[in-house]
Coordinates of C-alpha atoms in Angstrom, one line a residue:
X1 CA 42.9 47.0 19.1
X2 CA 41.4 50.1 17.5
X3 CA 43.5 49.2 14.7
X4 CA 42.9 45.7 14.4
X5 CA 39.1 46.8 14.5
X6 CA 39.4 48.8 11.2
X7 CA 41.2 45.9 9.4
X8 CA 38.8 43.1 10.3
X9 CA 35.5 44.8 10.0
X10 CA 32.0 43.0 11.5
X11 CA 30.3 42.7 7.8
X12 CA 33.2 41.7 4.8
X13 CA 36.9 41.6 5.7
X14 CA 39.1 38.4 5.9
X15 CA 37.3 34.9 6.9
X16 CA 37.1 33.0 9.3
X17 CA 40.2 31.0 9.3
X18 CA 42.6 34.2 9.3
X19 CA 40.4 35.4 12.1
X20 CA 41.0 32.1 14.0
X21 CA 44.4 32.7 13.6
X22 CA 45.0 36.4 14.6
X23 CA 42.8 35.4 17.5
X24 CA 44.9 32.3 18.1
X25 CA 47.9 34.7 17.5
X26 CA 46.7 37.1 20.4
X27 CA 46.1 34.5 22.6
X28 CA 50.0 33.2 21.8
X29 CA 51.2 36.4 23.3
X30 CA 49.0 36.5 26.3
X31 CA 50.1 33.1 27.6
X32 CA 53.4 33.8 26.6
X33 CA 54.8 34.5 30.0
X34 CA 52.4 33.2 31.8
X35 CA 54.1 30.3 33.9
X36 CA 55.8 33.0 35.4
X37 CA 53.4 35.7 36.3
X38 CA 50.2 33.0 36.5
X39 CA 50.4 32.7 39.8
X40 CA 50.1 36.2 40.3
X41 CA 46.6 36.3 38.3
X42 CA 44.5 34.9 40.9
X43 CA 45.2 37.6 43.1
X44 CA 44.9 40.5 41.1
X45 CA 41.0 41.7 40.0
X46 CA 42.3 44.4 38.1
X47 CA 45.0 42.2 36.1
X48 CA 42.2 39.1 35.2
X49 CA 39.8 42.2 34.3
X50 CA 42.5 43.3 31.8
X51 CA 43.1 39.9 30.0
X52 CA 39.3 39.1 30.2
X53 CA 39.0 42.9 27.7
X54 CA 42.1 42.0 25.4
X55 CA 40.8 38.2 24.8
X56 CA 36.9 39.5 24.8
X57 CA 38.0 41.8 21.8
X58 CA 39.8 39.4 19.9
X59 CA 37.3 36.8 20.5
X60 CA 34.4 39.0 19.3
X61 CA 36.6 39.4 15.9
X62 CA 37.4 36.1 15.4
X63 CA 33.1 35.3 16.0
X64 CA 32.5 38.7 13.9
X65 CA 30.2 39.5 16.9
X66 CA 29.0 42.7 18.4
X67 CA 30.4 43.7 22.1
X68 CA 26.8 43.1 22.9
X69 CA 27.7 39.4 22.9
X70 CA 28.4 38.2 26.5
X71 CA 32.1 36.7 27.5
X72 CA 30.9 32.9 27.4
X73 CA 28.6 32.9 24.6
X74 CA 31.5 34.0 22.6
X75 CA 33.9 31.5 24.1
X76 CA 32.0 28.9 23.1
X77 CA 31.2 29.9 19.4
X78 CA 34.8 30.8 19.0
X79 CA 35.8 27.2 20.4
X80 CA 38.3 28.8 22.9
X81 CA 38.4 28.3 26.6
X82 CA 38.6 31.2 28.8
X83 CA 41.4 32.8 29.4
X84 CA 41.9 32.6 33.0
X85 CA 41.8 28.9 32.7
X86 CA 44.5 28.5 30.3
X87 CA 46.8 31.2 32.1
X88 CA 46.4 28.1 35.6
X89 CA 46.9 25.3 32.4
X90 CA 50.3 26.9 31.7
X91 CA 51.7 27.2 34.8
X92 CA 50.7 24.3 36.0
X93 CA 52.4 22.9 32.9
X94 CA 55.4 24.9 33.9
X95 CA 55.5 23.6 37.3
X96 CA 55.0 20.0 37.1
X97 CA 57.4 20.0 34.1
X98 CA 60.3 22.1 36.4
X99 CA 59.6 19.8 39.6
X100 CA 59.7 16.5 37.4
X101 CA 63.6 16.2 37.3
X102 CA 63.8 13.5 34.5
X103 CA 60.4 14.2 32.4
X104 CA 61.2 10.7 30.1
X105 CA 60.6 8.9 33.1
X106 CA 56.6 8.2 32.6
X107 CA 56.3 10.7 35.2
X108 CA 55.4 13.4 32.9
X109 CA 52.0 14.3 31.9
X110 CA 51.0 15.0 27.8
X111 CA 50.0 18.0 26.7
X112 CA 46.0 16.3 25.6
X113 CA 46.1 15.4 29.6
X114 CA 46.7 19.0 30.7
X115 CA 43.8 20.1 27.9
X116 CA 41.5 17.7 29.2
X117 CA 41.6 18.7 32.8
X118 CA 41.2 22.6 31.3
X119 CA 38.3 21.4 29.1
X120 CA 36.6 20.1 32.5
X121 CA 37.3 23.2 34.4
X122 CA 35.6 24.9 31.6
X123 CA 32.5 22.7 31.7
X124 CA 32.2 23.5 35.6
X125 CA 32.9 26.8 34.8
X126 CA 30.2 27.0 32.5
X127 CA 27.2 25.0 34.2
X128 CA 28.0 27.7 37.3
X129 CA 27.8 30.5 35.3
X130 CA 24.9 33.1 35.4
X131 CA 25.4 35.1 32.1
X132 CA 25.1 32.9 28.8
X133 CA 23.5 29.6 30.0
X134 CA 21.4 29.3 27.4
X135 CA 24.7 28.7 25.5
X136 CA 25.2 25.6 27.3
X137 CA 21.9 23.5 26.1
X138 CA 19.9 21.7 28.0
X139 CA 20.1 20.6 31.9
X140 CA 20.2 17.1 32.4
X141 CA 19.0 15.4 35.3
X142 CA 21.2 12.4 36.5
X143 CA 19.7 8.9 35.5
X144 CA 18.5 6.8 38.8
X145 CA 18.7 3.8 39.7
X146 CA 15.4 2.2 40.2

């Protein structure tokens, strides 16, 4: 990461579309084995902790923010849900896809749907989080019925 520090400088360096895509490129080889090892994640502090770092960095490039920045604020500029939520997205992917014996069935969920349900655990995610809710605009109070 040092490395990748020195090439994309905070102030000049490449824009923002080749930062998009080296963070999109980092993000590739995180998720890359995780239907495998996903289920694993929840149960190890020290392992989520590790992921959180790697994605915060690359995240913090691709924004060309300081590591002042907090973890959601820069999730939401960068457009990118948290990682921890798209290591559950692929192996619940992975799991329905290997328990649906014929996936041309109908049976078989599309890849929007699976990105939907993330994008609401997201949202919840957010609206319960402490750190960055200013990020998240204003509260809205339900409408009543009267």
């Amino acid at each position: 990461m040092l490395a990748l520090s020195r090439l994309m400088p905070n102030i000049g360096g490449p824009k923002e579309a080749r930062r998009k895509l080296l963070a999109a490129f980092v993000q590739s080889v995180i998720l890359y084995g995780a239907p495998v090892w996903g289920p694993s994640f929840e149960y190890s502090k020290q392992r989520t902790d590790q992921l959180l770092l790697v994605k915060r960095r690359s995240v913090l490039c691709c924004i060309c923010a300081y590591q002042t920045r907090s973890q959601i604020a820069a999730n939401i500029i960068a457009s990118m849900p948290a990682i921890d939520l798209l290591v559950t997205e692929r192996s619940e992917i992975y799991r329905h896809r290997r328990n649906t014996a014929f996936p041309d069935n109908g049976t078989a969920m599309e890849t929007p749907a699976w990105r939907r349900i993330t994008i609401q655990r997201w949202v919840r995610q957010l609206d319960s989080a402490e750190k960055g809710e200013w990020t998240s605009g204003p509260r809205r109070e339900p409408l009543s019925e009267t």
